[in-house]
CSV table of C-alpha atoms in Angstrom, one decimal:
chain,number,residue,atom,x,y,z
A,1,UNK,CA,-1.9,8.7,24.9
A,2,UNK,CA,-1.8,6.7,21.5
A,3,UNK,CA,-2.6,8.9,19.5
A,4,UNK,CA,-0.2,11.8,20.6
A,5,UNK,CA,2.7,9.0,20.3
A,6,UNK,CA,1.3,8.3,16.9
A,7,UNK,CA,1.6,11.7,15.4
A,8,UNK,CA,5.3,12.0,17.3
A,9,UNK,CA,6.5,9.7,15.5
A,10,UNK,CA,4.7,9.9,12.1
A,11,UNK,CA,6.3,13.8,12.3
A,12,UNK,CA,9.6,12.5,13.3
A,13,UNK,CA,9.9,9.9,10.5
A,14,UNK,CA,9.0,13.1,8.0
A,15,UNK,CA,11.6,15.3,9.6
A,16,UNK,CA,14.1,12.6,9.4
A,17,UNK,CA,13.4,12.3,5.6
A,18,UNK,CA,13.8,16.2,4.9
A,19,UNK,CA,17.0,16.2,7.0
A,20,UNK,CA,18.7,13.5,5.1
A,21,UNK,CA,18.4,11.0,8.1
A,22,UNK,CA,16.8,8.6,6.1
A,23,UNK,CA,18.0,5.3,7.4
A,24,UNK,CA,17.7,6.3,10.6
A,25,UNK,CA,13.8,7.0,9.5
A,26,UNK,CA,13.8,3.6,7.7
A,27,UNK,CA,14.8,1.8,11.6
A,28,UNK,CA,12.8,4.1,13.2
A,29,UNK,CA,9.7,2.7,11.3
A,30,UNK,CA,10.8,-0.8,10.9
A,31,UNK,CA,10.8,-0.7,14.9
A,32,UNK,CA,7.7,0.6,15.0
A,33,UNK,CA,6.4,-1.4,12.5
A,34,UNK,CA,7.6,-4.3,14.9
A,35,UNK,CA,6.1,-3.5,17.9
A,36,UNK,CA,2.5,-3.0,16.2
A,37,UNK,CA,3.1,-7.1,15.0
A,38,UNK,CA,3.3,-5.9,11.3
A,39,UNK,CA,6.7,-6.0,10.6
A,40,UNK,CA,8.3,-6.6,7.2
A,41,UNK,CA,11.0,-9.5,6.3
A,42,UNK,CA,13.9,-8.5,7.3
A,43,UNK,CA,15.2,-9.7,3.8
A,44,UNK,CA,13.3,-9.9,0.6
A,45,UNK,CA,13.6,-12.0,-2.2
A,46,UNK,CA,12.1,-12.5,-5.2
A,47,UNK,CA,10.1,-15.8,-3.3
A,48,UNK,CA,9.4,-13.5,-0.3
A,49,UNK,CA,7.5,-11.3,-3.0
A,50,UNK,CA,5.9,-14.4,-4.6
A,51,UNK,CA,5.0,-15.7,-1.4
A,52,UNK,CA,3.5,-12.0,0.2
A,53,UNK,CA,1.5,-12.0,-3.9
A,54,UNK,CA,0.7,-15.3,-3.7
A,55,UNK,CA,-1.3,-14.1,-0.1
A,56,UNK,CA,-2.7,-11.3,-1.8
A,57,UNK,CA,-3.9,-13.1,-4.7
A,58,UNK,CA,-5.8,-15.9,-2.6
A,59,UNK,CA,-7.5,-13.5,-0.4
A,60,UNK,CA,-8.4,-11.4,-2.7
A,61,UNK,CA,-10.0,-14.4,-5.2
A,62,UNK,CA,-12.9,-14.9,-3.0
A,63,UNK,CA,-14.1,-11.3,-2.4
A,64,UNK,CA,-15.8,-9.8,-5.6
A,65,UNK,CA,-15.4,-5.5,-5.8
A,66,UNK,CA,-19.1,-5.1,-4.2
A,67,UNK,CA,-18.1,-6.9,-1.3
A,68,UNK,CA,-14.5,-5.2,-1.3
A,69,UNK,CA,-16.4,-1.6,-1.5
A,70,UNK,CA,-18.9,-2.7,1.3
A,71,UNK,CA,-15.8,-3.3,3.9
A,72,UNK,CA,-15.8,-1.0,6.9
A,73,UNK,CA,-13.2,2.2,7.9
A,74,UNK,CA,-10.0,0.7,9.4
A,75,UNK,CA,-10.4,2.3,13.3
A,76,UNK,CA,-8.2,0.4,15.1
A,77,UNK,CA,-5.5,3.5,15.8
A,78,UNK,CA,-2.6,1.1,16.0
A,79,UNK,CA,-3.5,-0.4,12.4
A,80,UNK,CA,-4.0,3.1,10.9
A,81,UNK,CA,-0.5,3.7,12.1
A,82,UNK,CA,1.0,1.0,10.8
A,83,UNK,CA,-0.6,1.6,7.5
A,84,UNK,CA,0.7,5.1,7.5
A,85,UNK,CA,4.1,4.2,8.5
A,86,UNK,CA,3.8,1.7,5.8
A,87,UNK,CA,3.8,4.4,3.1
A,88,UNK,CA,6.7,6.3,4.9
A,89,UNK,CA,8.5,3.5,4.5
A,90,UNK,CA,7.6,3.1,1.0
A,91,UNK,CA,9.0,6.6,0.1
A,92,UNK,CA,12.3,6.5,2.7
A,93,UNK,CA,12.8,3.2,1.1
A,94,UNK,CA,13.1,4.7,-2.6
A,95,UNK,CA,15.1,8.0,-1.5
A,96,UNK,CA,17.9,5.4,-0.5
A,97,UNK,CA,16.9,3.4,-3.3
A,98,UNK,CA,16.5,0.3,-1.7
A,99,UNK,CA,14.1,-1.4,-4.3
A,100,UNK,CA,13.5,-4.8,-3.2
A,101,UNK,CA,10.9,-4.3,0.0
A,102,UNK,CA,9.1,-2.4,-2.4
A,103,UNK,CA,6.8,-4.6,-4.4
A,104,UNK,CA,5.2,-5.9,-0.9
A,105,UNK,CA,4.3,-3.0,0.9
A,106,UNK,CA,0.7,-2.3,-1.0
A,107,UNK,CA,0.3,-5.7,-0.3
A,108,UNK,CA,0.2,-5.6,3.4
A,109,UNK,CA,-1.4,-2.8,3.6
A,110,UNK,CA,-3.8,-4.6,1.2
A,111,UNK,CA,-3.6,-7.8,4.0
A,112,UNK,CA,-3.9,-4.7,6.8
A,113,UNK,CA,-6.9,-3.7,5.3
A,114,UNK,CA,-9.4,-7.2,4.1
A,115,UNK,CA,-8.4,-7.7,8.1
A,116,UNK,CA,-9.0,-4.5,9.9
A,117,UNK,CA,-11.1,-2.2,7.4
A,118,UNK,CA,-10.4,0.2,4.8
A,119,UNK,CA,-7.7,3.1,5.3
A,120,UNK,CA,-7.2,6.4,3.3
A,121,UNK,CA,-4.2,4.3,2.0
A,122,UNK,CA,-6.1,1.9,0.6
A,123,UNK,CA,-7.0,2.9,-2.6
A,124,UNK,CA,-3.3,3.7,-3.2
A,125,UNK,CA,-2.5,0.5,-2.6
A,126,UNK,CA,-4.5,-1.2,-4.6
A,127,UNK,CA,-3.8,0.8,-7.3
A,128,UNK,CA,-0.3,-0.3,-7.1
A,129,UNK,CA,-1.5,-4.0,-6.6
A,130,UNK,CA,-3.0,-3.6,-10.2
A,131,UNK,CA,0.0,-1.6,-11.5
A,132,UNK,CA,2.2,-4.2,-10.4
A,133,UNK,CA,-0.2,-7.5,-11.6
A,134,UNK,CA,-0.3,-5.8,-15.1
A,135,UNK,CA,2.6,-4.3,-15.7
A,136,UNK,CA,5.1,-6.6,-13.7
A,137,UNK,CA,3.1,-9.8,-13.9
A,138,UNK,CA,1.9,-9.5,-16.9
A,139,UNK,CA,-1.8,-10.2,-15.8
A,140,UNK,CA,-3.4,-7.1,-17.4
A,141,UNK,CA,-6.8,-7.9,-17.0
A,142,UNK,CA,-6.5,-8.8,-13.3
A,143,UNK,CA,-4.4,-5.7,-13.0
A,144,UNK,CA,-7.0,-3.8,-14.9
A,145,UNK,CA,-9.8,-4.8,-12.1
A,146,UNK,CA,-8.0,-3.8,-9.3
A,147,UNK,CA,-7.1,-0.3,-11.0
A,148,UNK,CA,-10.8,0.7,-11.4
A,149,UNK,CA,-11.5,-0.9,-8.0
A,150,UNK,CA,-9.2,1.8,-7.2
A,151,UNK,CA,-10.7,4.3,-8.7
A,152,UNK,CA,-14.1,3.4,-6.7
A,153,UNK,CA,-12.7,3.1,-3.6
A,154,UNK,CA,-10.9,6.2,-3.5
A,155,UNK,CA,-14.4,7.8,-4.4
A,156,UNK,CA,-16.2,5.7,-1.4
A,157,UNK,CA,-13.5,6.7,0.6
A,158,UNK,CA,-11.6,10.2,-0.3
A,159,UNK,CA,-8.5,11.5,0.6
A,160,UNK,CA,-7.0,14.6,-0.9
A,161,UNK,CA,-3.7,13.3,0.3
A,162,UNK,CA,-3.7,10.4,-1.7
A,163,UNK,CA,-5.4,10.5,-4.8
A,164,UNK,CA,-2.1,11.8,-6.6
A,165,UNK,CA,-0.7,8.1,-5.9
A,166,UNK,CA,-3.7,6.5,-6.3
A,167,UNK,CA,-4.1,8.6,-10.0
A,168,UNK,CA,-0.5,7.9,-10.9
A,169,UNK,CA,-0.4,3.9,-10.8
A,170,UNK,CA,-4.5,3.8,-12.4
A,171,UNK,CA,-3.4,6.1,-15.1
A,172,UNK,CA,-0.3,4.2,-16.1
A,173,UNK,CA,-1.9,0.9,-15.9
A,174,UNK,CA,-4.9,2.1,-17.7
A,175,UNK,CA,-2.7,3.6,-20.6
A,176,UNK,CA,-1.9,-0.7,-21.4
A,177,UNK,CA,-5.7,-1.5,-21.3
A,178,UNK,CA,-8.0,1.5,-22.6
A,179,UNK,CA,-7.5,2.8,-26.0
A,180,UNK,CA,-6.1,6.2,-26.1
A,181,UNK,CA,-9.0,8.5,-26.7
């Protein structure tokens, strides 16, 4: 079934990472990835990453935070897969420090989820969506908004798993905004 072939391979992409197989766990999800139609550029560019924020930024425009927190729970089992492997990727991809994918992962997990419904990952990604608008792009009030929608998304939908990640990016974005107390 699915969902046993799911957790195979979610387990395999970890074991792979503590073994020092790492690329072999980045092609392993890339493949994946493929065959769940949410593959990633196979090369990105800065314009790749202005195109995939660009995306982002449109879909986003038109959906205010109480219609963002009323979305449903992803449960389409290939989606939540390919939002999981997603953040694999994210970490196997900074073990071999290969930087440049980087920047749009949160971003289609961001597109995953405004299409299928909201993940554990979610939040996270968001987070990092803000992190990146403020910090990279120098938008820190837009950056700013999507940090506390963070923050209330993570408490609408909780994961002990990620709140570290979703903690990390809101606290560093927040230390540019709110006044240190």
């Amino acid at each position: 079934c699915f969902e046993d072939k799911f957790q195979a391979i979610s387990v395999t992409v970890t074991l792979m990472n503590w073994s020092g197989k790492v690329i072999a766990a980045v092609e392993l999800i890339n493949s994946t990835l493929s065959s769940l139609d949410e593959e990633l550029p196979s090369v990105v560019t800065p314009s790749v990453i202005k195109q995939y924020l660009d995306i982002t930024k449109t879909d986003l425009a038109i959906l205010s935070d109480d219609v963002l927190l009323s979305y449903p729970a992803m449960l389409n089992p290939s989606k939540i897969l390919a939002v999981e492997l997603l953040f694999k990727l994210l970490v196997s991809l900074t073990l071999i420090r290969e930087r440049a994918a980087i920047p749009i992962i949160p971003l289609k997990v961001i597109q995953i989820s405004l299409t299928y419904g909201i993940s554990s990952y979610s939040p996270s990604a968001f987070a990092q969506y803000g992190y990146y608008l403020a910090l990279v792009g120098d938008d820190f009030e837009e950056g700013y908004r999507y940090v506390k929608f963070a923050l209330s998304l993570m408490k609408k939908f909780p994961s002990r798993a990620h709140v570290g990640s979703t903690l990390f990016y809101s606290s560093h974005t927040r230390l540019y905004v709110e006044p240190m107390q």
